[in-house]
Structures are given as structure tokens and as C-alpha cells.
Amino acid sequence: MAAADADAHPTHAVTDDARRDLLDWDPNDPERWDPRVAWSTLWVTTFNLVLAFVVWYLPGALVPTLGTVTGWDLTEGQSYWLLAMPGLSGGFLRIVWMTLPPLLGTRRMMTLSALLMIIPLVGWTWVVMLPSQPSYALLVALALAAGIGGGAFSGYMPSTSYFFPKSKQGTALGLQAGIGNFGVSVVQLVVPWAIGFGMLGMAGQLARPEGEEPRQVWLQNPGLIFLPFAVVAVVLSWTTLRSIPVKANVRQQFDIFSTKHTWLMTAEYALTFGIFSGLAGTFGMLLKAQFGPGHLRLVFLGALVGSLARICWGPLCDRFGGGVWTVVSGAGVALSSGLVLYGQLTAPADGAPSLTIFMTGMICIFFFSGIGNAATFKQMPMIFPARQAGGVIGWTAAIAAFGPFVFSMLFNYLSRTVVFSGIIVYALVCAAIAWYYYARPGAEAKS
């Protein structure tokens, strides 16, 4: 740290220039916490997190159109499996990434993550330009590679929690995760727009959507647009970030599994982010299957609303606690799913359900899941000590990241009526757990 800064903050952390570590850092001690470092770290890591969600959901935004391109022949079942793969790999990779903050530190972990995300961006940019469908195994491999973006979340969020005091973690983590979740909306909004025009003189592809006129598309454009941002993420991570030496080996990190609250909060976050990520990943296919490909332009709205709710409820969770809002989230998801279920049950036997009822119910599900995402991330730093809180955040995020895989399989093999009925039951059970353990007067771990 420069001498001038040392004079201005005489008790602030001393930085080892060789390692760029903050050696004397305690965010809960005002004398050993520098908000400028914390907030600058938050904005750089949030930029990276937006990119991570873009990478994670890129196949989901491309596949519905890719299956209509001349020379390609993807069945609906194959499409759902491709949508499932990023969620499957993302969940497993989150278990890996949750261990990295204490092992690598923020700076190294963020730089490595940004570098790895270039792989699926380049891969999907290349494969969609092939004149005919390559082996399905290659598409599966690229879909699995996109899970790198999902895995990174479980390193980013615990790392950020090291930089903020408990009183501000609801706001900080709500901002990071909420803005990061915008990456889903960004890719779902950018892809339909970007594939509609040529860039750099490159040839396009001929799409023949069922029931529509053939049209020219340029499916390589989204990857070309996002690649420069990945390079910026690498440079920012390596040149601006610092690390806090919170050291713990893998065995020590896994002591979180000895407390029941790890498992209870895993169930709660599986409800909130599991549903958010799962429905965000399958929303496009649901719209296409029931209302036609022309309605894919609406798919970005769900993730947008859920992300905004997560941002807005962070400060409210700091003020009123997260437990009560987790209860609200569970009840709201159940009621919203009931509306979607009503639309499915009242649909004509030979036709689609009401688009208005379907969209209203789905948007409300995203809204209440966003509230729950903010609430649970406020709860975990309050329930667990600092070192364990980071691990619990990473673990719960890992399990919830299987949402896209789970929902792709559910919609592939079960009716929508059964799926939304199951969501209602699970949401009500989670609301009851949150009330009993975390929200009621005299709760065991009121948070």
C-alpha cells in the first residue's frame, strides 16, 4: 500500500506486494476494514459473475434456434438433454469452486475462472458455423463446458463474503448475485437480437422454424460479442483484485456437513435458486413448445424480474432479517405455481393454455424466487461463523445449480401439471421449515 494510504488508514491491512494479499483484514472491525477495497472488489467480481451466467446459459439461448437450422436435426428430447448438461456440470463444478477461495485466494481464482470461460465461448462460436450437425457427443461436450460459468458462482460468492461485515452482507451479496443473475437475461435478450444480422462478413445459417417462413440467422454472433468481455474480465481480475488469506484445506472446509442447518439451508436454496436457474434454463423450450418459436422474445423477462427482486430485497433482508423473507418466498412460489397449474388444467384439450395466465404465473415464480435468493444469502452469514459461511454458501449454490438439469429432465419425462404440482408441495414444505427454524419468535437460529 502506498505511504499516503498508510497514513490515511494507519491500522488498515498491509499488502504484500508480491502476493497482493491483505494480511490484516477484519471487515467486522472498522479499524481493519477499508470499504473502498471491498466495494471495488465487489464490482469487478460482479462483472465477472455476469459473464459467468452468460456462458452458463448460452447453450440454452442457442439450442431452440439451432434445432431449426438446415443441416441440423435435433429432436425435442435431444434439445432438452443439451439444456440439461450445463446444469449437470455446473452443479458438480460448484463443489470444486466452493473449495477454491481459501486455496487460491480471490485474485488467482477469478483470473483462472475468467480464462476458463473463454473455452465454451470459442467452442459454441465455432460449432454453430459448421455446415451440418457434428456428432451429438461434441454438442454434449460443449454444453458441459458451459457449466464452467455455473461452477464459478460457488467461488465468487464465498470470496465476496470475506470482504464485507455481517451487517452489509445482505446488501453486498444481494447486489452481486442479483446483478450476476442479469447475465441470464442478457444472453436471452442478446441472442435473439444478435443472430438477426451479419457481422464481419461471415456467412449465416438458414433456419426453418415450424410454422414460420425460412430466415437467415448468424448463430456465431453472440459468442463473438461476448468474447471481448471475457478478455476484459481476465485483465481486470489479474490487475485489480487482492486476496484475503482465509486458509483452510479441503477436509477442514467440509466440517460444515456436521450441522443440520447446512442441510436445511440447502433445501431452502434449492427451492429459490434451484427453481430460478431451472426454469430460466427451460423457459425458452416451454414457450416454444406451447406457444411457438415466435414467443422466444419473451424468455428474458423471467430472469430479469428474478434478478431485480434479488437486488432490491438485499437491503430489506439486512433490515428485517432473511428468515421472514424466505417464508414469504416459499409461500409466493407455491401460489404462483398454482396459477401456472390452473392455466394448464383449464387449457383446451387440443390447444395451448392461456399465454396471459402462463406468463403471469411464471413471472411471479421468478419474482418470489428472487426474494428467496436474497433472503437465504443473508441468512447463511448470520447462522454460521465466517469461515463456515463461505463454505455453506458455496455448497448450497452447488446443489441449487443442478436446477437446469433437474427441470430439463422433469419437463422431458413428466407432464407440466405434475411438475408444477410438485413445486407447490416443495415450496410449502420449505416455507414451513423456514418459519419454524429461522423466522418465528424464539426460533432456534433466527436470522
Tab-separated table of C-alpha atoms in Angstrom, residues 119-389:
chain	number	residue	atom	x	y	z
A	119	ILE	CA	-13.277	-22.143	-23.810
A	120	PRO	CA	-17.086	-22.573	-24.145
A	121	LEU	CA	-17.437	-19.140	-25.781
A	122	VAL	CA	-14.966	-20.099	-28.507
A	123	GLY	CA	-16.441	-23.595	-28.781
A	124	TRP	CA	-20.028	-22.507	-29.338
A	125	THR	CA	-18.950	-19.755	-31.730
A	126	TRP	CA	-17.166	-22.339	-33.842
A	127	VAL	CA	-19.636	-25.228	-33.776
A	128	VAL	CA	-22.697	-23.250	-34.919
A	129	MET	CA	-20.837	-22.214	-38.076
A	130	LEU	CA	-20.398	-25.821	-39.236
A	131	PRO	CA	-22.452	-26.520	-42.399
A	132	SER	CA	-24.018	-29.657	-40.898
A	133	GLN	CA	-24.600	-31.072	-37.448
A	134	PRO	CA	-21.430	-32.545	-35.894
A	135	SER	CA	-21.590	-35.568	-33.646
A	136	TYR	CA	-24.097	-35.196	-30.847
A	137	ALA	CA	-21.312	-36.101	-28.413
A	138	LEU	CA	-19.451	-32.919	-29.375
A	139	LEU	CA	-22.540	-30.813	-28.683
A	140	VAL	CA	-22.925	-32.522	-25.309
A	141	ALA	CA	-19.261	-31.814	-24.511
A	142	LEU	CA	-19.655	-28.117	-25.352
A	143	ALA	CA	-22.849	-27.935	-23.297
A	144	LEU	CA	-20.979	-29.484	-20.362
A	145	ALA	CA	-18.153	-26.943	-20.836
A	146	ALA	CA	-20.671	-24.121	-20.446
A	147	GLY	CA	-21.118	-25.353	-16.870
A	148	ILE	CA	-17.813	-23.618	-16.077
A	149	GLY	CA	-19.850	-20.419	-15.869
A	150	GLY	CA	-22.239	-22.021	-13.404
A	151	GLY	CA	-19.465	-23.538	-11.303
A	152	ALA	CA	-17.667	-20.247	-10.805
A	153	PHE	CA	-20.569	-18.849	-8.745
A	154	SER	CA	-19.650	-21.014	-5.745
A	155	GLY	CA	-16.200	-19.450	-5.633
A	156	TYR	CA	-17.244	-15.874	-6.314
A	157	MET	CA	-19.906	-15.519	-3.623
A	158	PRO	CA	-17.973	-17.005	-0.663
A	159	SER	CA	-14.966	-14.920	-1.686
A	160	THR	CA	-17.048	-11.744	-1.650
A	161	SER	CA	-18.400	-12.579	1.807
A	162	TYR	CA	-14.827	-12.268	3.157
A	163	PHE	CA	-14.727	-8.573	2.221
A	164	PHE	CA	-17.883	-7.281	3.997
A	165	PRO	CA	-19.099	-7.089	7.600
A	166	LYS	CA	-22.150	-9.161	8.514
A	167	SER	CA	-24.299	-6.030	8.702
A	168	LYS	CA	-23.711	-5.349	4.995
A	169	GLN	CA	-23.552	-8.864	3.575
A	170	GLY	CA	-27.242	-8.971	2.664
A	171	THR	CA	-26.814	-5.866	0.529
A	172	ALA	CA	-23.420	-6.826	-0.911
A	173	LEU	CA	-24.287	-10.429	-1.746
A	174	GLY	CA	-27.728	-9.401	-2.976
A	175	LEU	CA	-26.170	-6.892	-5.348
A	176	GLN	CA	-23.544	-9.311	-6.611
A	177	ALA	CA	-25.841	-12.265	-7.104
A	178	GLY	CA	-28.714	-10.154	-8.406
A	179	ILE	CA	-26.640	-8.271	-10.945
A	180	GLY	CA	-24.825	-11.503	-11.770
A	181	ASN	CA	-28.169	-13.186	-12.446
A	182	PHE	CA	-28.784	-10.471	-15.044
A	183	GLY	CA	-26.343	-12.461	-17.162
A	184	VAL	CA	-29.217	-14.885	-17.815
A	185	SER	CA	-31.429	-12.071	-19.100
A	186	VAL	CA	-28.536	-10.545	-21.030
A	187	VAL	CA	-27.832	-13.707	-23.002
A	188	GLN	CA	-31.546	-14.433	-23.521
A	189	LEU	CA	-32.090	-10.882	-24.773
A	190	VAL	CA	-28.917	-10.536	-26.827
A	191	VAL	CA	-29.070	-13.881	-28.651
A	192	PRO	CA	-32.402	-13.340	-30.490
A	193	TRP	CA	-31.226	-9.842	-31.484
A	194	ALA	CA	-27.628	-10.729	-32.373
A	195	ILE	CA	-28.460	-13.703	-34.597
A	196	GLY	CA	-30.567	-11.471	-36.816
A	197	PHE	CA	-27.766	-9.698	-38.709
A	198	GLY	CA	-24.381	-10.454	-40.267
A	199	MET	CA	-21.073	-9.407	-38.724
A	200	LEU	CA	-17.549	-9.229	-40.136
A	201	GLY	CA	-18.673	-10.588	-43.482
A	202	MET	CA	-19.311	-14.080	-42.040
A	203	ALA	CA	-21.828	-16.443	-43.632
A	204	GLY	CA	-25.029	-17.190	-41.794
A	205	GLN	CA	-27.281	-20.222	-41.476
A	206	LEU	CA	-30.763	-20.893	-42.874
A	207	ALA	CA	-33.351	-21.544	-40.164
A	208	ARG	CA	-36.720	-23.133	-40.925
A	209	PRO	CA	-38.865	-22.744	-37.781
A	210	GLU	CA	-42.011	-24.863	-37.808
A	211	GLY	CA	-44.988	-22.799	-38.996
A	212	GLU	CA	-42.839	-19.804	-39.982
A	213	GLU	CA	-41.076	-18.573	-43.091
A	214	PRO	CA	-37.402	-19.612	-43.524
A	215	ARG	CA	-34.965	-16.921	-42.399
A	216	GLN	CA	-31.242	-16.272	-42.282
A	217	VAL	CA	-29.557	-16.340	-38.865
A	218	TRP	CA	-25.993	-15.819	-37.653
A	219	LEU	CA	-25.665	-18.026	-34.580
A	220	GLN	CA	-21.954	-17.251	-34.166
A	221	ASN	CA	-22.628	-13.589	-33.347
A	222	PRO	CA	-23.383	-13.966	-29.599
A	223	GLY	CA	-20.062	-15.708	-28.970
A	224	LEU	CA	-18.191	-13.063	-30.953
A	225	ILE	CA	-19.917	-10.307	-28.979
A	226	PHE	CA	-19.167	-11.800	-25.546
A	227	LEU	CA	-15.561	-12.909	-26.167
A	228	PRO	CA	-14.040	-9.412	-25.713
A	229	PHE	CA	-15.785	-9.132	-22.346
A	230	ALA	CA	-14.113	-12.380	-21.252
A	231	VAL	CA	-10.725	-10.902	-22.119
A	232	VAL	CA	-11.564	-7.767	-20.107
A	233	ALA	CA	-12.565	-9.984	-17.162
A	234	VAL	CA	-9.179	-11.726	-17.222
A	235	VAL	CA	-7.281	-8.424	-17.283
A	236	LEU	CA	-9.382	-6.803	-14.541
A	237	SER	CA	-9.103	-9.832	-12.271
A	238	TRP	CA	-5.330	-10.089	-12.511
A	239	THR	CA	-4.540	-6.367	-12.280
A	240	THR	CA	-7.048	-5.014	-9.740
A	241	LEU	CA	-8.062	-7.724	-7.269
A	242	ARG	CA	-6.479	-8.668	-3.948
A	243	SER	CA	-6.853	-11.746	-1.781
A	244	ILE	CA	-7.660	-12.303	1.869
A	245	PRO	CA	-5.660	-15.214	3.319
A	246	VAL	CA	-8.566	-17.218	4.728
A	247	LYS	CA	-6.773	-20.547	4.767
A	248	ALA	CA	-8.469	-23.922	5.116
A	249	ASN	CA	-7.735	-27.239	3.474
A	250	VAL	CA	-10.477	-29.301	1.851
A	251	ARG	CA	-11.000	-31.526	4.916
A	252	GLN	CA	-11.405	-28.514	7.200
A	253	GLN	CA	-13.876	-26.910	4.788
A	254	PHE	CA	-16.108	-29.979	4.863
A	255	ASP	CA	-16.852	-29.660	8.582
A	256	ILE	CA	-19.962	-27.723	7.505
A	257	PHE	CA	-21.725	-31.050	6.966
A	258	SER	CA	-21.814	-31.803	10.675
A	259	THR	CA	-24.603	-29.281	11.353
A	260	LYS	CA	-28.239	-29.733	10.390
A	261	HIS	CA	-28.530	-26.089	9.338
A	262	THR	CA	-26.271	-26.774	6.363
A	263	TRP	CA	-28.830	-29.277	5.114
A	264	LEU	CA	-31.839	-27.122	5.948
A	265	MET	CA	-30.383	-24.125	4.127
A	266	THR	CA	-29.503	-26.395	1.212
A	267	ALA	CA	-33.177	-27.301	0.940
A	268	GLU	CA	-34.166	-23.611	1.091
A	269	TYR	CA	-31.690	-22.525	-1.580
A	270	ALA	CA	-32.636	-25.486	-3.768
A	271	LEU	CA	-36.146	-24.014	-3.700
A	272	THR	CA	-35.134	-20.453	-4.515
A	273	PHE	CA	-32.148	-20.623	-6.851
A	274	GLY	CA	-32.880	-24.177	-7.983
A	275	ILE	CA	-36.232	-23.014	-9.334
A	276	PHE	CA	-34.797	-19.759	-10.691
A	277	SER	CA	-31.981	-21.487	-12.574
A	278	GLY	CA	-34.072	-24.478	-13.622
A	279	LEU	CA	-36.967	-22.503	-15.053
A	280	ALA	CA	-34.638	-19.916	-16.608
A	281	GLY	CA	-32.907	-22.741	-18.462
A	282	THR	CA	-36.135	-24.340	-19.722
A	283	PHE	CA	-38.342	-21.249	-20.148
A	284	GLY	CA	-37.475	-20.956	-23.842
A	285	MET	CA	-38.401	-24.557	-24.595
A	286	LEU	CA	-41.673	-24.228	-22.637
A	287	LEU	CA	-42.627	-21.138	-24.627
A	288	LYS	CA	-41.623	-22.706	-27.930
A	289	ALA	CA	-43.456	-25.986	-27.256
A	290	GLN	CA	-46.709	-24.396	-26.098
A	291	PHE	CA	-46.929	-21.110	-27.997
A	292	GLY	CA	-44.470	-21.355	-30.895
A	293	PRO	CA	-40.915	-20.047	-31.521
A	294	GLY	CA	-42.199	-16.512	-32.107
A	295	HIS	CA	-42.622	-16.118	-28.345
A	296	LEU	CA	-38.935	-16.744	-27.561
A	297	ARG	CA	-38.531	-12.956	-27.424
A	298	LEU	CA	-40.294	-13.069	-24.028
A	299	VAL	CA	-37.913	-15.529	-22.414
A	300	PHE	CA	-35.590	-12.900	-20.892
A	301	LEU	CA	-38.359	-11.461	-18.694
A	302	GLY	CA	-38.270	-14.232	-16.084
A	303	ALA	CA	-34.596	-13.920	-15.194
A	304	LEU	CA	-34.831	-10.123	-15.382
A	305	VAL	CA	-37.611	-9.965	-12.797
A	306	GLY	CA	-35.927	-12.528	-10.532
A	307	SER	CA	-32.618	-10.667	-10.672
A	308	LEU	CA	-34.240	-7.315	-9.875
A	309	ALA	CA	-36.048	-8.856	-6.909
A	310	ARG	CA	-32.776	-10.272	-5.573
A	311	ILE	CA	-31.105	-6.848	-5.786
A	312	CYS	CA	-33.999	-4.926	-4.234
A	313	TRP	CA	-34.516	-7.348	-1.341
A	314	GLY	CA	-30.889	-7.381	-0.204
A	315	PRO	CA	-31.253	-4.167	1.870
A	316	LEU	CA	-34.683	-5.308	3.130
A	317	CYS	CA	-33.119	-8.551	4.365
A	318	ASP	CA	-30.409	-6.555	6.157
A	319	ARG	CA	-33.165	-4.537	7.839
A	320	PHE	CA	-35.737	-7.207	8.719
A	321	GLY	CA	-33.690	-10.418	8.600
A	322	GLY	CA	-33.653	-13.104	5.948
A	323	GLY	CA	-35.769	-15.760	7.657
A	324	VAL	CA	-39.104	-13.990	7.288
A	325	TRP	CA	-38.459	-13.268	3.608
A	326	THR	CA	-37.602	-16.929	2.991
A	327	VAL	CA	-41.050	-17.776	4.342
A	328	VAL	CA	-42.604	-15.185	2.024
A	329	SER	CA	-40.625	-16.622	-0.878
A	330	GLY	CA	-41.825	-20.180	-0.295
A	331	ALA	CA	-45.457	-19.140	0.034
A	332	GLY	CA	-45.213	-16.894	-3.029
A	333	VAL	CA	-43.621	-19.596	-5.198
A	334	ALA	CA	-46.395	-22.012	-4.176
A	335	LEU	CA	-49.175	-19.550	-5.051
A	336	SER	CA	-47.535	-18.564	-8.346
A	337	SER	CA	-47.047	-22.200	-9.330
A	338	GLY	CA	-50.712	-22.731	-8.509
A	339	LEU	CA	-51.588	-20.085	-11.095
A	340	VAL	CA	-49.486	-21.815	-13.762
A	341	LEU	CA	-51.070	-25.142	-12.787
A	342	TYR	CA	-54.537	-23.601	-13.110
A	343	GLY	CA	-53.672	-22.470	-16.639
A	344	GLN	CA	-52.512	-25.976	-17.543
A	345	LEU	CA	-55.626	-27.638	-16.097
A	346	THR	CA	-58.068	-25.260	-17.838
A	347	ALA	CA	-56.346	-25.388	-21.238
A	348	PRO	CA	-58.351	-26.812	-24.162
A	349	ALA	CA	-57.685	-30.492	-24.765
A	350	ASP	CA	-56.297	-29.751	-28.233
A	351	GLY	CA	-54.717	-26.348	-27.586
A	352	ALA	CA	-52.260	-24.303	-25.556
A	353	PRO	CA	-53.014	-22.761	-22.150
A	354	SER	CA	-53.671	-19.044	-21.793
A	355	LEU	CA	-50.464	-17.133	-22.545
A	356	THR	CA	-51.506	-14.409	-20.082
A	357	ILE	CA	-52.029	-16.859	-17.215
A	358	PHE	CA	-48.851	-18.761	-18.032
A	359	MET	CA	-46.651	-15.669	-18.253
A	360	THR	CA	-48.152	-14.081	-15.129
A	361	GLY	CA	-47.596	-17.234	-13.086
A	362	MET	CA	-44.066	-17.747	-14.389
A	363	ILE	CA	-43.012	-14.143	-13.808
A	364	CYS	CA	-44.380	-14.335	-10.257
A	365	ILE	CA	-42.404	-17.541	-9.636
A	366	PHE	CA	-39.228	-15.759	-10.758
A	367	PHE	CA	-40.101	-12.743	-8.579
A	368	PHE	CA	-40.581	-14.747	-5.382
A	369	SER	CA	-37.570	-16.968	-6.072
A	370	GLY	CA	-35.511	-13.767	-6.403
A	371	ILE	CA	-36.719	-12.636	-2.974
A	372	GLY	CA	-35.753	-16.021	-1.572
A	373	ASN	CA	-32.306	-15.875	-3.174
A	374	ALA	CA	-31.593	-12.600	-1.394
A	375	ALA	CA	-33.037	-13.867	1.887
A	376	THR	CA	-31.082	-17.121	2.061
A	377	PHE	CA	-27.791	-15.359	1.296
A	378	LYS	CA	-28.490	-13.014	4.203
A	379	GLN	CA	-29.284	-15.940	6.487
A	380	MET	CA	-26.162	-18.021	5.916
A	381	PRO	CA	-23.586	-15.450	7.154
A	382	MET	CA	-25.818	-14.917	10.213
A	383	ILE	CA	-26.254	-18.609	11.040
A	384	PHE	CA	-22.649	-19.756	10.515
A	385	PRO	CA	-19.228	-18.361	11.553
A	386	ALA	CA	-17.297	-16.572	8.805
A	387	ARG	CA	-15.163	-19.477	7.560
A	388	GLN	CA	-18.076	-21.904	7.515
A	389	ALA	CA	-20.472	-19.370	5.985
